[in-house]
PDB file of C-alpha atoms in Angstrom:
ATOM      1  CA  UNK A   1      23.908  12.057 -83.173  1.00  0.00           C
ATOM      2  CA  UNK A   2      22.689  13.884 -86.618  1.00  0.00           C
ATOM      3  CA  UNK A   3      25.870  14.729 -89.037  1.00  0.00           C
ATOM      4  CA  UNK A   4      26.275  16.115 -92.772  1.00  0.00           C
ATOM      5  CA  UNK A   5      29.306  15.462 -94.653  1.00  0.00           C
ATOM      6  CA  UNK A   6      30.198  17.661 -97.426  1.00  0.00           C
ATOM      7  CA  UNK A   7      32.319  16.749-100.625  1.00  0.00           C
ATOM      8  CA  UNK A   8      35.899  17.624 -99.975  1.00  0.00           C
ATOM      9  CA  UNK A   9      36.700  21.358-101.451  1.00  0.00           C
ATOM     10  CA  UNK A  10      37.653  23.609-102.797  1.00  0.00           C
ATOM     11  CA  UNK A  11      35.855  23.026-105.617  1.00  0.00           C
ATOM     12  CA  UNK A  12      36.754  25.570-109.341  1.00  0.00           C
ATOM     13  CA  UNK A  13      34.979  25.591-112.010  1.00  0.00           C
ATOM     14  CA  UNK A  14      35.233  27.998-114.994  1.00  0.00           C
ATOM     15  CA  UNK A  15      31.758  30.181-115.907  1.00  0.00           C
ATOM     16  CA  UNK A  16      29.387  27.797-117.655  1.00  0.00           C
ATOM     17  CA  UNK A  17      30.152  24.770-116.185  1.00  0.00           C
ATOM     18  CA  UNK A  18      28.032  22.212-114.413  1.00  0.00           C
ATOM     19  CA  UNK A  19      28.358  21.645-110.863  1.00  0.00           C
ATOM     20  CA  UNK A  20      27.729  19.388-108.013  1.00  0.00           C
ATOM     21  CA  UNK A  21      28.501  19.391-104.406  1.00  0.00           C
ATOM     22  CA  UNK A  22      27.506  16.265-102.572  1.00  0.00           C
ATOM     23  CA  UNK A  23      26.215  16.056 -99.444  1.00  0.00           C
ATOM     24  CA  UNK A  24      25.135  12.930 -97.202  1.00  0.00           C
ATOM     25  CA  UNK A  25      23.528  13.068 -93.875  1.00  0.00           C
ATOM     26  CA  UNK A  26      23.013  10.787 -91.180  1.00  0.00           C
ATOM     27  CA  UNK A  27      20.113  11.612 -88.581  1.00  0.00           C
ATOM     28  CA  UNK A  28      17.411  10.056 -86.069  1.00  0.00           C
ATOM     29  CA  UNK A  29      14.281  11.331 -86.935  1.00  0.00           C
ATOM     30  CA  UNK A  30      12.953  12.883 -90.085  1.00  0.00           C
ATOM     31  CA  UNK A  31      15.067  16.170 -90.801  1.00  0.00           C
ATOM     32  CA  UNK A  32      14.512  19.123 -92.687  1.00  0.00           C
ATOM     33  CA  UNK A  33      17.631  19.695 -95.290  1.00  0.00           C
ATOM     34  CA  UNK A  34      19.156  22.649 -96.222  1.00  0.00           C
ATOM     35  CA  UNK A  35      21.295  24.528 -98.714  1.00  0.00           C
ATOM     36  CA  UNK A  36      23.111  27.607 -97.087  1.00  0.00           C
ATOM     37  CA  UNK A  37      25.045  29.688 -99.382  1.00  0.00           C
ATOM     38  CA  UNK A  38      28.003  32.559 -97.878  1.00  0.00           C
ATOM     39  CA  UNK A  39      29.251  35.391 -99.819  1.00  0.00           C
ATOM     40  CA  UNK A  40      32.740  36.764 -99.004  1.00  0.00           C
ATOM     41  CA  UNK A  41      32.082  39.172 -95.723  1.00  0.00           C
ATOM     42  CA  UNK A  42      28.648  38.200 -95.178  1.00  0.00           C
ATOM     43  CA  UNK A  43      26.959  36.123 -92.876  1.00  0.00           C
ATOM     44  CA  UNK A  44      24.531  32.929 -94.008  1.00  0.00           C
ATOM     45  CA  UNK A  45      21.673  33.029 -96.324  1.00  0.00           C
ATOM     46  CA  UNK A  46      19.030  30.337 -97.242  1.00  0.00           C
ATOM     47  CA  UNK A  47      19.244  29.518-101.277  1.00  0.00           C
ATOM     48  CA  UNK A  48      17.061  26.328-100.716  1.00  0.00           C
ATOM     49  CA  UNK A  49      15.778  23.344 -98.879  1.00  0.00           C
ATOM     50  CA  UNK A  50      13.080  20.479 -98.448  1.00  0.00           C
ATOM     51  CA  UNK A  51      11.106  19.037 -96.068  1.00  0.00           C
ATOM     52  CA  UNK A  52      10.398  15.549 -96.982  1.00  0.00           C
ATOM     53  CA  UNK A  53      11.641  12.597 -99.037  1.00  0.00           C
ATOM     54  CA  UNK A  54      11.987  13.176-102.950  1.00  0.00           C
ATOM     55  CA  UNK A  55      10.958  17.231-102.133  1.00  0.00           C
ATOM     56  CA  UNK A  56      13.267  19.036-104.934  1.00  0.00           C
ATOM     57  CA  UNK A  57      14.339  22.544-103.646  1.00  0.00           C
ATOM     58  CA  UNK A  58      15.243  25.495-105.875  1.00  0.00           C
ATOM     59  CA  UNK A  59      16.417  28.465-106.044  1.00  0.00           C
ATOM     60  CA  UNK A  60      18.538  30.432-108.735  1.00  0.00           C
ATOM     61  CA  UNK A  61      18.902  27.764-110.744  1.00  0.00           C
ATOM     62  CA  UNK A  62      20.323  25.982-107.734  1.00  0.00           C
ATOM     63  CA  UNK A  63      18.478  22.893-107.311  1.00  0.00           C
ATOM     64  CA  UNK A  64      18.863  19.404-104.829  1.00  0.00           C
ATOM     65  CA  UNK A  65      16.827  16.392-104.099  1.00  0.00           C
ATOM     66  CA  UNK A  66      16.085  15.033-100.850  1.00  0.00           C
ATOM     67  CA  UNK A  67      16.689  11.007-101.368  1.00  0.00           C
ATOM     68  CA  UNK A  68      15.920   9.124 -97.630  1.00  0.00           C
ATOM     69  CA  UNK A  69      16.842   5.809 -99.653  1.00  0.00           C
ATOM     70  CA  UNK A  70      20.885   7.242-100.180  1.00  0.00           C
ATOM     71  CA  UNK A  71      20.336   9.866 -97.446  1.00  0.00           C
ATOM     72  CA  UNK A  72      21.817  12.528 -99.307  1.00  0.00           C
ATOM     73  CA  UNK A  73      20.602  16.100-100.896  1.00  0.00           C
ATOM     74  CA  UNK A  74      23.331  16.919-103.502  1.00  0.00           C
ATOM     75  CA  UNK A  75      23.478  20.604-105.039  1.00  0.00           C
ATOM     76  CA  UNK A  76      23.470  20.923-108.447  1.00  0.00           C
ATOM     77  CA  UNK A  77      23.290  23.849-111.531  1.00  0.00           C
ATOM     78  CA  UNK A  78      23.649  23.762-114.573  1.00  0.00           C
ATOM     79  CA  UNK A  79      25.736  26.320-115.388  1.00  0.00           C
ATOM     80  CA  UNK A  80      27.430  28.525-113.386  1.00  0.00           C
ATOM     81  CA  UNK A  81      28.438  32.148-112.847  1.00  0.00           C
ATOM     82  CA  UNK A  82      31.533  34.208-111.524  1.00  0.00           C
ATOM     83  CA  UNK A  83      29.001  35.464-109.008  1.00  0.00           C
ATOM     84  CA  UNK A  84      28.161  32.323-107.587  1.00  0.00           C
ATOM     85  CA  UNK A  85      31.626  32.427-105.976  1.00  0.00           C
ATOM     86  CA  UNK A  86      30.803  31.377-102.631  1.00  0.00           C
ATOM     87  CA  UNK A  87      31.173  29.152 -99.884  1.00  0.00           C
ATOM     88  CA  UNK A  88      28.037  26.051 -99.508  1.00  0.00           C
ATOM     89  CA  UNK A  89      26.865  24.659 -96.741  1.00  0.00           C
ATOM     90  CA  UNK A  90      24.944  21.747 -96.256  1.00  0.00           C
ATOM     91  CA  UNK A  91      22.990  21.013 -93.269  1.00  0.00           C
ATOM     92  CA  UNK A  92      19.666  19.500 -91.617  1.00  0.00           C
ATOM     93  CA  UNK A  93      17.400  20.143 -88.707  1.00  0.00           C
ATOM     94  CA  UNK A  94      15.076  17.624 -86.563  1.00  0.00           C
ATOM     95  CA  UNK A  95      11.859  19.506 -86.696  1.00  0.00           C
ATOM     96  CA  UNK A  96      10.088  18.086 -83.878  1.00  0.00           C
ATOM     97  CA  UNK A  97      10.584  17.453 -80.167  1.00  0.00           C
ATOM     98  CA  UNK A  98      12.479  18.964 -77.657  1.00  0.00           C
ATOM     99  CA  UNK A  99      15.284  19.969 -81.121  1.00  0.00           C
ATOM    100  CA  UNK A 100      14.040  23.654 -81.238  1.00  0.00           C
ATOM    101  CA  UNK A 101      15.395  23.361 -84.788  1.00  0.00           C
ATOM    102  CA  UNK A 102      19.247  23.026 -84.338  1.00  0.00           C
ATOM    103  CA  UNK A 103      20.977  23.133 -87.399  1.00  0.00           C
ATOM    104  CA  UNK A 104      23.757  20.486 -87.761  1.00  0.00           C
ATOM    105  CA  UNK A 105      26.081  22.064 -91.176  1.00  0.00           C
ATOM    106  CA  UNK A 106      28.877  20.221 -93.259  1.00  0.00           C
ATOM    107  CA  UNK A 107      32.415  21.503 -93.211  1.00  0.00           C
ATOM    108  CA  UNK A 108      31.483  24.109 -96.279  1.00  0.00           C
ATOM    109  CA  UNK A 109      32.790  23.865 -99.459  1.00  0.00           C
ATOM    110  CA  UNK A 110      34.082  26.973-101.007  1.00  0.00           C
ATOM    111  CA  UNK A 111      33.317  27.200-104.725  1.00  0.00           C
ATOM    112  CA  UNK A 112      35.402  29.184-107.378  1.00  0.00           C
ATOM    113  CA  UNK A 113      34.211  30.328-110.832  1.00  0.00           C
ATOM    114  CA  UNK A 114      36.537  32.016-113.319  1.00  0.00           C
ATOM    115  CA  UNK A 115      35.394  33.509-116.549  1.00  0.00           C
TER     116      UNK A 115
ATOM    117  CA  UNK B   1      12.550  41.106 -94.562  1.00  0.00           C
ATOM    118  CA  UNK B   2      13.965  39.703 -91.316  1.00  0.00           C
ATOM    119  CA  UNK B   3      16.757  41.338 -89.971  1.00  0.00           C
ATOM    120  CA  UNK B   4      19.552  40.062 -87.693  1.00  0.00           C
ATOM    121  CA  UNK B   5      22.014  42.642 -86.178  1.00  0.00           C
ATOM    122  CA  UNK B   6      25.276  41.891 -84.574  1.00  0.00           C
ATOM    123  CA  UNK B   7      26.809  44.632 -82.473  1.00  0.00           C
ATOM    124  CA  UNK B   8      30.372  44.326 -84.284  1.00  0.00           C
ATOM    125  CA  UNK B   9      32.162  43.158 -87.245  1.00  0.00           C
ATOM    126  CA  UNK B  10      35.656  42.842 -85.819  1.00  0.00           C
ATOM    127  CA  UNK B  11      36.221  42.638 -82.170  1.00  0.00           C
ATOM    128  CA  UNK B  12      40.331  41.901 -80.709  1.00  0.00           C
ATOM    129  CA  UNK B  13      40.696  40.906 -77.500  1.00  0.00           C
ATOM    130  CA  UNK B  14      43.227  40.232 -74.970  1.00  0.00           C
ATOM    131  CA  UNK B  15      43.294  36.978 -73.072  1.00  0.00           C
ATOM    132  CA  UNK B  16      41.130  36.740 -70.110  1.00  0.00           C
ATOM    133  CA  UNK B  17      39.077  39.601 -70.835  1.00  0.00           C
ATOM    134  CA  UNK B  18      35.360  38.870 -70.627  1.00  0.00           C
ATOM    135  CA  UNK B  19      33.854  39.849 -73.990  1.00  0.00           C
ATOM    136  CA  UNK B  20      30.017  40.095 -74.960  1.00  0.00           C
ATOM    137  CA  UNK B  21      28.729  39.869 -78.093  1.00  0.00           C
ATOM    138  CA  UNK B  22      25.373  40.813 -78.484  1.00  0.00           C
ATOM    139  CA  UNK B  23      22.562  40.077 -81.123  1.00  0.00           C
ATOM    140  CA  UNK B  24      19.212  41.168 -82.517  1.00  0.00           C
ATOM    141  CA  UNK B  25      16.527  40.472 -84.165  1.00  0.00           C
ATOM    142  CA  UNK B  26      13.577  42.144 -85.196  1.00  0.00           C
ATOM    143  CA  UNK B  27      10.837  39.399 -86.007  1.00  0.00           C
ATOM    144  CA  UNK B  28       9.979  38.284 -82.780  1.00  0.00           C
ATOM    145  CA  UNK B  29      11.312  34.885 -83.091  1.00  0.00           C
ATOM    146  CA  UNK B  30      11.436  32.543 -80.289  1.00  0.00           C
ATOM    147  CA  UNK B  31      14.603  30.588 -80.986  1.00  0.00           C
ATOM    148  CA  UNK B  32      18.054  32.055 -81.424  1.00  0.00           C
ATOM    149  CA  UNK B  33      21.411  30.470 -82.052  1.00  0.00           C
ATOM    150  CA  UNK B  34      25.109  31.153 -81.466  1.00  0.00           C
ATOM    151  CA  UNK B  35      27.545  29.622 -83.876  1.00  0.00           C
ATOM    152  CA  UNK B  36      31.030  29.796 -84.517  1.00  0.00           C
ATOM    153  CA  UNK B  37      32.740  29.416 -87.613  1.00  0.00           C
ATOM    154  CA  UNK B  38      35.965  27.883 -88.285  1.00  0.00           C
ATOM    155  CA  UNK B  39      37.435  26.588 -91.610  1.00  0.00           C
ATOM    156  CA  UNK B  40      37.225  22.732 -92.351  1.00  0.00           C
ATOM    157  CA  UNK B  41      34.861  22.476 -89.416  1.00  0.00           C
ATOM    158  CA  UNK B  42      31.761  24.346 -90.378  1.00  0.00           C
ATOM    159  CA  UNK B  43      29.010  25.757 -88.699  1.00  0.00           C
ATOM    160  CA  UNK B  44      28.889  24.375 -84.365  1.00  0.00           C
ATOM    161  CA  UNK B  45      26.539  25.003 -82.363  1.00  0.00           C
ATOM    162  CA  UNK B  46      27.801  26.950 -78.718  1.00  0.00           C
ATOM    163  CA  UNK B  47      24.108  27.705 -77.307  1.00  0.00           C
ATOM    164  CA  UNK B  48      20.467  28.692 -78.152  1.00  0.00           C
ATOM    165  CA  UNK B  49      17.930  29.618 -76.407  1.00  0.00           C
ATOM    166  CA  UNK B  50      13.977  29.026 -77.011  1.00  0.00           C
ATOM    167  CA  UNK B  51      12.165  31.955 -74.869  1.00  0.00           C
ATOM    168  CA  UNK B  52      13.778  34.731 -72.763  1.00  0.00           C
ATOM    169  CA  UNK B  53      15.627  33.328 -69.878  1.00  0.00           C
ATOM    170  CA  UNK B  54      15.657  29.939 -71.444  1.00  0.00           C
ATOM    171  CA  UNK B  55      18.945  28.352 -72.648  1.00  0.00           C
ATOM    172  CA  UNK B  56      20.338  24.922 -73.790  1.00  0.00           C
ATOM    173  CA  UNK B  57      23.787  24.262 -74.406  1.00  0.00           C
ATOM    174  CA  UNK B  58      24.650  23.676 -78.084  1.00  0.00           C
ATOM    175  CA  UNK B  59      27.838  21.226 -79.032  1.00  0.00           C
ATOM    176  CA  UNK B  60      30.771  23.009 -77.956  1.00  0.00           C
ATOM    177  CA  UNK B  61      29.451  25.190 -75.005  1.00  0.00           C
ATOM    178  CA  UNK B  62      33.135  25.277 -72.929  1.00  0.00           C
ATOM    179  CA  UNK B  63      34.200  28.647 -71.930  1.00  0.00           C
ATOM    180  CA  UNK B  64      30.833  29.843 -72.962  1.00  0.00           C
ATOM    181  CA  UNK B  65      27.624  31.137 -71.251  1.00  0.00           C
ATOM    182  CA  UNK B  66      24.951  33.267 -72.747  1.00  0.00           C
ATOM    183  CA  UNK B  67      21.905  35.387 -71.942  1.00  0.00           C
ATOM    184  CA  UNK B  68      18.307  36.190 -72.954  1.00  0.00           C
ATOM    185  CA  UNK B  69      16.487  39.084 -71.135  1.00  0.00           C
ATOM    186  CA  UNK B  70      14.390  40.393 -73.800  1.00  0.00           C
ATOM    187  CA  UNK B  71      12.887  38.225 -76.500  1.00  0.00           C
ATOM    188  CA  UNK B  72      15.059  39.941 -79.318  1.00  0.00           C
ATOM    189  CA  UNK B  73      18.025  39.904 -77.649  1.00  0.00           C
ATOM    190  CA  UNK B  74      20.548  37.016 -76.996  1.00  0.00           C
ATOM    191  CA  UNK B  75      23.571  37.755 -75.817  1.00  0.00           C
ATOM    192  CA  UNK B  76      26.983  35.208 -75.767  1.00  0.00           C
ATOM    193  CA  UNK B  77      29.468  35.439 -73.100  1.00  0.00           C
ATOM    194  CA  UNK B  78      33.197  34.406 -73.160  1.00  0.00           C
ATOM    195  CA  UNK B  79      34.285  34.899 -69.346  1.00  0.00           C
ATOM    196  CA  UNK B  80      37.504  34.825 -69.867  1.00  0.00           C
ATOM    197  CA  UNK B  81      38.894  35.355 -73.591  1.00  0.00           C
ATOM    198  CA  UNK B  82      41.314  32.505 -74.644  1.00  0.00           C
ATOM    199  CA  UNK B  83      43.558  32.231 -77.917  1.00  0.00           C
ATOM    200  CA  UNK B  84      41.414  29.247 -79.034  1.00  0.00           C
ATOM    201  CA  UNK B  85      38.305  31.541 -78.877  1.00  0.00           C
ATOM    202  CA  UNK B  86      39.341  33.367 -82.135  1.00  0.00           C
ATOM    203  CA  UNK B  87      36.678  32.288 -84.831  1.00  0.00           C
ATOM    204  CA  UNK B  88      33.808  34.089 -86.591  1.00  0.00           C
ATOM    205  CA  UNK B  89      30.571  34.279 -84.316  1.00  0.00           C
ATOM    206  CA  UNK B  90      27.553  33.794 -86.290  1.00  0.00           C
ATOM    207  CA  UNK B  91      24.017  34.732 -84.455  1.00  0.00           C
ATOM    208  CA  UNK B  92      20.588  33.656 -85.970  1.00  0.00           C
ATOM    209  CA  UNK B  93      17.400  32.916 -85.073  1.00  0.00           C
ATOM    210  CA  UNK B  94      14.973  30.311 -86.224  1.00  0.00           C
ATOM    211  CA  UNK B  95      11.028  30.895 -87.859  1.00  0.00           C
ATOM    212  CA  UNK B  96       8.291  28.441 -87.616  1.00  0.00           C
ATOM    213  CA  UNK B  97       9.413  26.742 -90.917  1.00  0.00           C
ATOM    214  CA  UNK B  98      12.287  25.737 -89.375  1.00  0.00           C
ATOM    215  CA  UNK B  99      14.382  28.008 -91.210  1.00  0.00           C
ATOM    216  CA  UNK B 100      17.064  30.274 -90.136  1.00  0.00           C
ATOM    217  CA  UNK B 101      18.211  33.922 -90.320  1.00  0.00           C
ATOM    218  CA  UNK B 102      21.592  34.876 -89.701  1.00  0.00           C
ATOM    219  CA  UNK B 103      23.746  38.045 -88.861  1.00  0.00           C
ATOM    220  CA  UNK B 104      26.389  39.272 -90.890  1.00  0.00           C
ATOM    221  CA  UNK B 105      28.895  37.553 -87.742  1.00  0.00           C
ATOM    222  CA  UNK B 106      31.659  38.858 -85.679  1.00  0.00           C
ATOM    223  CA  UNK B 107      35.191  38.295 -86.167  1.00  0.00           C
ATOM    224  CA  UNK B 108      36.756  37.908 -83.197  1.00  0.00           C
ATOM    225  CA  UNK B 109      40.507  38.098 -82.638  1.00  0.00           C
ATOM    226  CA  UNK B 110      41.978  37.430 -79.054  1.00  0.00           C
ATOM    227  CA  UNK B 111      45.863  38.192 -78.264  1.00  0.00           C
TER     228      UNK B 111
END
């Protein structure tokens, strides 16, 4: 079956700094990726995703690559903010068949900034 | 803006209690998940359902059941509360682009 596997976490950074989370996926058909984002007490909230090989998503200076050749879709910004303190999820969705768009997430990896 | 309501924020049960925990949403999407949360383990999916009265079991469906009587509402079930059933409960449901919306979750807490 489809799986994402996350980079171990917790990740901390201090404000400024560059980061990556990686993310690799392994999955039938031809999924739909996506980067979920949680805030402390809230439920899950889209910050970006693609549809199809080498699509870049963005969003808030939040960007990530979908490579079918290394199956993975890796998060990246440049520099970072005490308010993007947060736990990321990675996951994917089959978009066609009888898959009704199931997500399948990673573990989550729960980022840090300090200032 | 799409909006996904989940009746409560913290819930604490006892054990074998049945306990419902309802959802809504307001865009008239087909497809709605149930979720649960737990750390190292992510997102998994209990149930979802893709019209009213139709239901498919997600990944980790035991000690689960659900229900979908009005297109806005799904509904999950535990029949009989256990101490492994406290996790956050995250409902959402699903647009044509394939992307989801989800509640704010329930934290539920059985004793």
């Amino acid at each position: 079956g489809d799986s994402v596997t996350q980079m171990e976490g917790p990740v901390t950074l201090s404000e400024e700094a560059f980061l990556t989370i990686n993310c690799t996926y392994t999955a039938t058909g031809y999924p739909s990726l996506f980067w979920y984002v949680q805030y402390p007490g809230e439920g899950l909230q889209l910050l970006l995703k693609a549809t199809k090989a080498d699509d870049k998503g963005s969003n808030k200076g939040f960007e990530a690559t979908y490579r079918k050749e290394t199956t993975s879709f890796h998060l990246e910004k440049g520099s970072v903010q005490v308010s993007d303190s947060a736990v990321y999820f990675c996951a994917l969705s089959e978009t066609g068949g009888t898959s009704y768009g199931k997500l399948t997430f990673g573990q989550g990896t729960i980022l840090t900034v300090h200032p | 803006d799409v909006k996904v309501t989940q009746s409560s924020r913290y819930l604490v049960k006892r054990t074998g209690e049945k306990v419902f925990l309802e959802c809504v949403q307001d865009m008239d999407h087909e497809n709605m998940f149930w979720y649960r949360q737990d750390p190292g383990l992510g997102l998994r999916l209990i149930y979802f359902s893709y019209d009213v009265k139709m239901k498919e079991k997600g990944d980790i469906p035991e000690g689960y059941s659900v229900s979908r009587e009005k297109k806005e509402r799904f509904s999950l079930i535990l029949e009989s509360a256990s101490t492994n059933q406290t996790s956050m409960y995250l409902c959402a449901s699903r647009d044509i682009s394939y992307e989801q919306y989800f509640g704010p979750g329930t934290r539920l807490t059985v004793t």
